[in-house]
Amino acid sequence: MGLELDYIFHPRSIAVAGASESPEKFGHTYFKNILENFSGNVYPINARATEILGVPTYKSVRDIPGDVDYVVSAVPNRDAIDLVNDCVSKGVKALHFFTARFSESGSEEGAQMERDMLSRARAGGMRILGPNCMGLYYPKEGIAWGRDFPWEHGSVGIISQSGGNAGEIISVGASRGLRFSKVISYGNALDLNEADLIEYLADDPETEIIGGYIEGVRDGPRFVKALRYASSRKPVVFLKGGRTQSGTSMASSHTGALAGAQEVWDAMCRQMGVINAFSMEELLDTIIALTRMPPATGTNLLVGGGTGGKGVMSADECEEEGLYLLPIPGEVRDELISNDPFFGAWVTNPVDGSIMGGSKLTPHEVITLIAKNPSYDAVINGISPSVSTNGSASAAPTRAARMLEHTADLANNQGKPVALVIADFTSENQRLLEATLELRRQCVKDGFAVFPTISRAARAIKRLVDYYRWREETD
Amino acid sequence: MGLELDYIFHPRSIAVAGASESPEKFGHTYFKNILENFSGNVYPINARATEILGVPTYKSVRDIPGDVDYVVSAVPNRDAIDLVNDCVSKGVKALHFFTARFSESGSEEGAQMERDMLSRARAGGMRILGPNCMGLYYPKEGIAWGRDFPWEHGSVGIISQSGGNAGEIISVGASRGLRFSKVISYGNALDLNEADLIEYLADDPETEIIGGYIEGVRDGPRFVKALRYASSRKPVVFLKGGRTQSGTSMASSHTGALAGAQEVWDAMCRQMGVINAFSMEELLDTIIALTRMPPATGTNLLVGGGTGGKGVMSADECEEEGLYLLPIPGEVRDELISNDPFFGAWVTNPVDGSIMGGSKLTPHEVITLIAKNPSYDAVINGISPSVSTNGSASAAPTRAARMLEHTADLANNQGKPVALVIADFTSENQRLLEATLELRRQCVKDGFAVFPTISRAARAIKRLVDYYRWREETD
């Protein structure tokens, strides 16, 4: 149903209206990205400069000799109507407006411009993305607006009413291992709206998980239908901005969106199995859980790696997130005791590795032994590098590598969701900071779901479990 | 009332029983720290090595020629009773047991050892700190157990039942600018307990704010009395471990503590004006707010620095934390419009700096202009460094420095609580990462309250406001 828009995402040629020589400008970055990565024809449009990055410019889209499928607009808003007219005459299929300051500014003049742009585009059979948005990030096709976005592609599809949030999802998500099929920032949703884009991603074979940031809805009934359809096909996670009075009023000045009642949204998510994230962190954490953990429906949790008081707090936080720290079952306890009577009798869940000095068992052996018991559904393991006292840097990677090996073993051999926790703490100790960053990079590279705190890991696992339970009940 | 314990914290000489040559051991780090930093006499006790770090060892505390006020024990638990006897004969005033594996292991033998240790110490007039704890961090006197703890001292006094949590408070706190008067990790609280230590810090002139991590209470009525007394004199912030069934059971295996009902704790905190923190992050955030922000009792908040969708989410998160994003008052709006009719009419709270390109006003001018209005009680400003496209690193520090200057101006000239938000996001972009770390270091150094997210900043401000409101009502 949504793939009728597929042509928009597969242009053969792209022109950038307002392509710029200034490296800080959107019209430069975007053009540079497609020039270097997009396989079709690219054209810079600029009335003053004769060339951009060595490519001769055109004064107007109408001057371009070949076909132009897709135009990106970075022109001032006063030139928007003319650009729509030019694109329609040229037979352009889709026009993305990075250009802003229309209805979202609250001025009647801006709203009127939008109406004109829309009616002219409709009359000419052209679709509009935006205005007031970053448009399309499609790494597989070499299309991106950010300077540091990865070109490696993946299976996560995102729609976002906010360009800044779309960029944050891509950048922060990428550093945590997420790779994207398509990310679409759609701003004021003048023509192409949230329902169109959700339907598209629901049918898009390159997209396995749909995530989104939304402020308001243009077409309520269609949106509900699109969301229900998408959720019946793939996991869908949404973060809604404008939950409160302050947020709603801010949303109106941001994208002109009228945010609906939060209670309606919450109820709709529950009913449709849409995962309702309450912060950017939760949105990303949940997508990471869905992409980097196997399905699970049980809440019996084993926690490792927390020593002493941290273990106590971990237990509190996991239980408060709705998981259950199953006490060590009798048969496991017997096995632990047969290996080491003293520690075997003492050890609990969370496993406190710091009490085990002098034991014949290592913390890793204890965790593995407990984790393999079928009563446990999921594991959270806190890991950290250690830097040796005498200043030698070699100890840290070694220990980190060993920890990683242990955890890989745990994840690979249990077939259960395993979350790693590596604290975000910015140490004053440069070696410890570097070792932490290196450990995190390695864990992310090895495919692990890595979280900065126990409670965020617990919440992500609970979201995963809730989702697959809903799936089970629905199927 | 609590200063009768003052002699324990001002020893003239310290001996380390179980001082070690191995750099990874507590008995080494502790001895090295006091050897290099403590002004009194220090003595290593070790039956096998003849010297530790160049200092001749003693076989027993009784062999030491001079007086010994304070002994730190890193000996195995089987030697604990003998050590207590030796210390009593020597006239030692306080004995700190890093040594563990007593009642917390759940064994009757361990519990019996503790009872013996206590009765012998009591008979000999000696106080015991611990067992199963890290003891005392007193930077001003050159006493510390950690390798990287700062020697610079401050006004925050901490008691912690968990040594790991005490270490985390010091390390993470230090990286965020906290400096401590004394941090006392007291573990199983066999003799010196939470009530003794709270009373002590309440009267300690070096301590202006008391923070703590607690799992269970040894003497309920005395604890309540001590907490009420402390809270009547200074801000008190506590994090309690063992809020849930899992946490309580973990606490028992960690320090042998029997955690009480959470409801009782919560009610007690409310009544006594004790700030009840629910995570390590919240404990530190609140102490940072109390030490780095002026008192405030109003919840009218101005938020700057969030662009677009981030501003919408910021508004939601701040309102959900109990703060109010006061819309821009009429007289401020008029002033903004008189400076710039278009942006002056459009700008909202949160201030979205990204819409202001081309305006005569800078985002900083807008924020300052709004913040100075007396209706606003507090300000949260999100800042971030920016790295230039062309690879030149110079732009980043310049922009960061400018941002910092603006914010310093905001904080210094308004006399209102100002929180800075610098995201913890670990960028893949090395220059951006370094610029972020440098910006955070500089802000911390300049005395700002820095938080990693808007919602944590908002919560910390709300805690500050709630505390000073309680103070007002009580006085």
Coordinates of C-alpha atoms in Angstrom, one line a residue, chain A residues 23-24 29 100-102 104-107 147-148 162 164-165 168 171-176 213 215 239-254 278-281 306-313 315-317 319-320 323-326 342-343 345-352 354-359 386-390 424-430 432-433 437 440-441 452-453 455, chain B residues 23-24 29 100-102 104-107 147-148 162 164-165 168 171-176 213 215 239-254 278-281 306-313 315-317 319-320 323-326 342-343 345-352 354-359 386-390 424-430 432-433 437 440-441 452-453 455:
Chain A
P23 CA 31.0 24.7 3.9
E24 CA 28.8 25.5 6.9
T29 CA 26.9 19.7 2.7
A100 CA 11.7 27.1 6.5
R101 CA 9.7 30.1 8.1
F102 CA 6.3 29.2 6.8
E104 CA 5.5 27.4 11.9
S105 CA 6.5 31.0 12.4
G106 CA 2.8 31.7 13.3
S107 CA 2.5 34.4 10.5
R147 CA 28.5 15.4 7.5
D148 CA 29.2 12.4 9.7
S162 CA 12.0 17.3 13.8
G164 CA 17.4 17.9 14.8
N165 CA 15.9 14.9 16.4
E168 CA 20.4 12.9 16.8
S171 CA 24.4 10.2 15.1
V172 CA 23.8 8.9 18.6
G173 CA 22.2 5.7 17.1
A174 CA 25.2 5.2 14.8
S175 CA 27.7 5.4 17.7
R176 CA 25.6 2.7 19.5
Y213 CA 9.5 11.2 16.5
E215 CA 4.6 16.2 17.4
L239 CA 8.4 9.1 20.7
K240 CA 5.8 11.8 20.9
G241 CA 6.7 15.4 21.6
G242 CA 4.1 17.7 23.2
R243 CA 2.9 15.6 26.1
T244 CA 2.5 18.6 28.4
Q245 CA 1.1 22.1 28.1
S246 CA 4.5 23.6 27.6
G247 CA 5.6 20.9 25.1
T248 CA 2.4 21.4 23.1
S249 CA 2.8 25.1 22.9
M250 CA 6.5 24.7 21.8
A251 CA 5.5 22.1 19.2
S252 CA 3.1 24.6 17.6
S253 CA 6.0 27.1 17.2
H254 CA 8.3 24.4 15.9
F278 CA 9.1 8.9 26.6
S279 CA 12.5 10.2 25.8
M280 CA 15.1 10.2 23.1
E281 CA 17.2 7.8 25.2
G306 CA 27.6 -5.1 40.0
T307 CA 29.6 -5.1 43.2
G308 CA 28.1 -4.5 46.7
G309 CA 26.0 -1.4 46.9
K310 CA 25.8 -1.2 43.1
G311 CA 24.2 -4.7 43.1
V312 CA 21.6 -3.5 45.7
M313 CA 20.7 -0.5 43.6
A315 CA 18.2 -5.0 42.0
D316 CA 16.0 -2.1 43.0
E317 CA 16.1 -0.5 39.6
E319 CA 12.5 -4.6 39.9
E320 CA 11.1 -1.1 39.6
L323 CA 11.7 -7.3 35.8
Y324 CA 12.1 -10.0 38.4
L325 CA 15.5 -10.9 39.9
L326 CA 14.8 -14.6 40.3
F342 CA 31.6 -21.0 50.9
F343 CA 31.0 -18.7 47.9
A345 CA 26.3 -20.7 49.4
W346 CA 26.8 -16.9 49.6
V347 CA 26.4 -15.7 46.0
T348 CA 23.1 -14.1 45.1
N349 CA 21.4 -12.5 42.1
P350 CA 22.8 -9.8 41.3
V351 CA 26.1 -11.7 41.3
D352 CA 28.6 -9.7 43.3
S354 CA 33.9 -8.6 44.3
I355 CA 33.2 -11.1 47.1
M356 CA 34.8 -13.9 45.1
G357 CA 38.5 -13.3 45.7
G358 CA 40.2 -16.6 46.6
S359 CA 37.3 -18.7 45.2
S386 CA 40.4 -1.5 34.5
V387 CA 43.6 0.4 34.3
S388 CA 46.7 -1.0 36.1
T389 CA 48.2 1.0 38.9
N390 CA 51.8 1.1 37.7
D424 CA 29.0 6.9 30.4
F425 CA 31.0 8.4 33.3
T426 CA 33.6 10.8 31.9
S427 CA 36.6 10.0 34.0
E428 CA 39.3 12.5 34.8
N429 CA 41.7 9.7 34.3
Q430 CA 42.6 9.8 30.6
L432 CA 40.5 5.0 32.0
L433 CA 38.4 7.2 29.7
L437 CA 35.5 4.2 25.0
R440 CA 32.3 0.3 24.3
R441 CA 33.4 0.6 20.7
P452 CA 25.0 3.4 29.9
T453 CA 23.0 2.4 33.0
S455 CA 18.0 0.9 34.7
Chain B
P23 CA 50.2 -2.4 43.8
E24 CA 46.7 -3.9 43.1
T29 CA 47.3 1.9 47.9
A100 CA 35.4 -8.5 55.2
R101 CA 33.6 -11.9 55.2
F102 CA 31.9 -11.6 58.5
E104 CA 27.4 -10.3 55.6
S105 CA 28.4 -13.7 54.3
G106 CA 25.4 -15.2 56.1
S107 CA 27.6 -17.6 58.1
R147 CA 44.3 6.0 43.7
D148 CA 42.7 8.8 41.8
S162 CA 28.9 0.6 50.5
G164 CA 32.0 0.9 46.0
N165 CA 29.3 3.5 46.1
E168 CA 31.8 6.2 42.8
S171 CA 35.3 9.7 41.5
V172 CA 32.2 10.7 39.5
G173 CA 31.5 13.6 41.8
A174 CA 35.1 14.9 41.5
S175 CA 34.8 14.8 37.7
R176 CA 31.7 17.0 38.0
Y213 CA 24.1 5.9 50.7
E215 CA 21.0 0.1 53.1
L239 CA 20.0 7.4 48.6
K240 CA 18.6 4.3 50.1
G241 CA 19.4 0.9 48.7
G242 CA 16.9 -2.0 49.2
R243 CA 13.7 -0.3 48.1
T244 CA 12.4 -3.5 46.5
Q245 CA 12.2 -7.1 47.5
S246 CA 15.2 -8.0 45.3
G247 CA 17.2 -5.0 46.6
T248 CA 16.4 -5.8 50.2
S249 CA 17.6 -9.4 49.8
M250 CA 20.8 -8.2 48.0
A251 CA 21.5 -5.7 50.8
S252 CA 21.4 -8.5 53.3
S253 CA 24.1 -10.4 51.5
H254 CA 26.1 -7.2 50.9
F278 CA 16.4 7.4 44.0
S279 CA 19.6 6.7 42.1
M280 CA 23.3 7.5 42.2
E281 CA 22.7 10.0 39.4
G306 CA 17.3 23.4 22.6
T307 CA 16.5 23.6 18.9
G308 CA 13.2 22.5 17.4
G309 CA 12.2 19.0 18.5
K310 CA 14.6 19.1 21.3
G311 CA 12.9 22.2 22.7
V312 CA 9.5 20.4 22.5
M313 CA 10.9 17.4 24.5
A315 CA 9.4 21.5 27.6
D316 CA 7.7 18.1 28.2
E317 CA 10.5 16.8 30.5
E319 CA 7.0 20.2 33.1
E320 CA 7.0 16.5 34.0
L323 CA 8.8 23.0 36.8
Y324 CA 6.8 25.5 34.8
L325 CA 7.9 26.9 31.5
L326 CA 6.5 30.4 32.0
F342 CA 9.6 39.0 13.2
F343 CA 11.7 36.8 15.6
A345 CA 7.0 37.7 17.9
W346 CA 7.9 34.1 17.1
V347 CA 10.4 33.2 19.9
T348 CA 9.1 31.1 22.7
N349 CA 10.3 29.4 25.9
P350 CA 12.2 27.1 25.3
V351 CA 14.2 29.5 23.2
D352 CA 14.9 27.9 19.9
S354 CA 18.0 27.7 15.4
I355 CA 15.2 29.8 14.1
M356 CA 17.2 33.1 14.6
G357 CA 19.5 33.1 11.5
G358 CA 19.4 36.6 10.0
S359 CA 18.0 38.2 13.1
S386 CA 30.7 22.7 17.2
V387 CA 33.4 21.3 15.0
S388 CA 34.0 23.1 11.8
T389 CA 33.5 21.2 8.5
N390 CA 36.9 21.9 6.9
D424 CA 27.2 12.7 27.5
F425 CA 26.8 11.3 24.0
T426 CA 30.0 9.5 23.0
S427 CA 30.6 10.8 19.5
E428 CA 32.3 8.7 16.8
N429 CA 33.8 12.0 15.7
Q430 CA 37.0 12.3 17.7
L432 CA 33.7 16.5 18.6
L433 CA 34.2 14.2 21.5
L437 CA 35.0 16.9 27.0
R440 CA 32.5 20.2 30.1
R441 CA 35.9 20.4 31.9
P452 CA 24.1 15.4 31.0
T453 CA 20.4 15.8 30.2
S455 CA 15.5 16.2 32.6

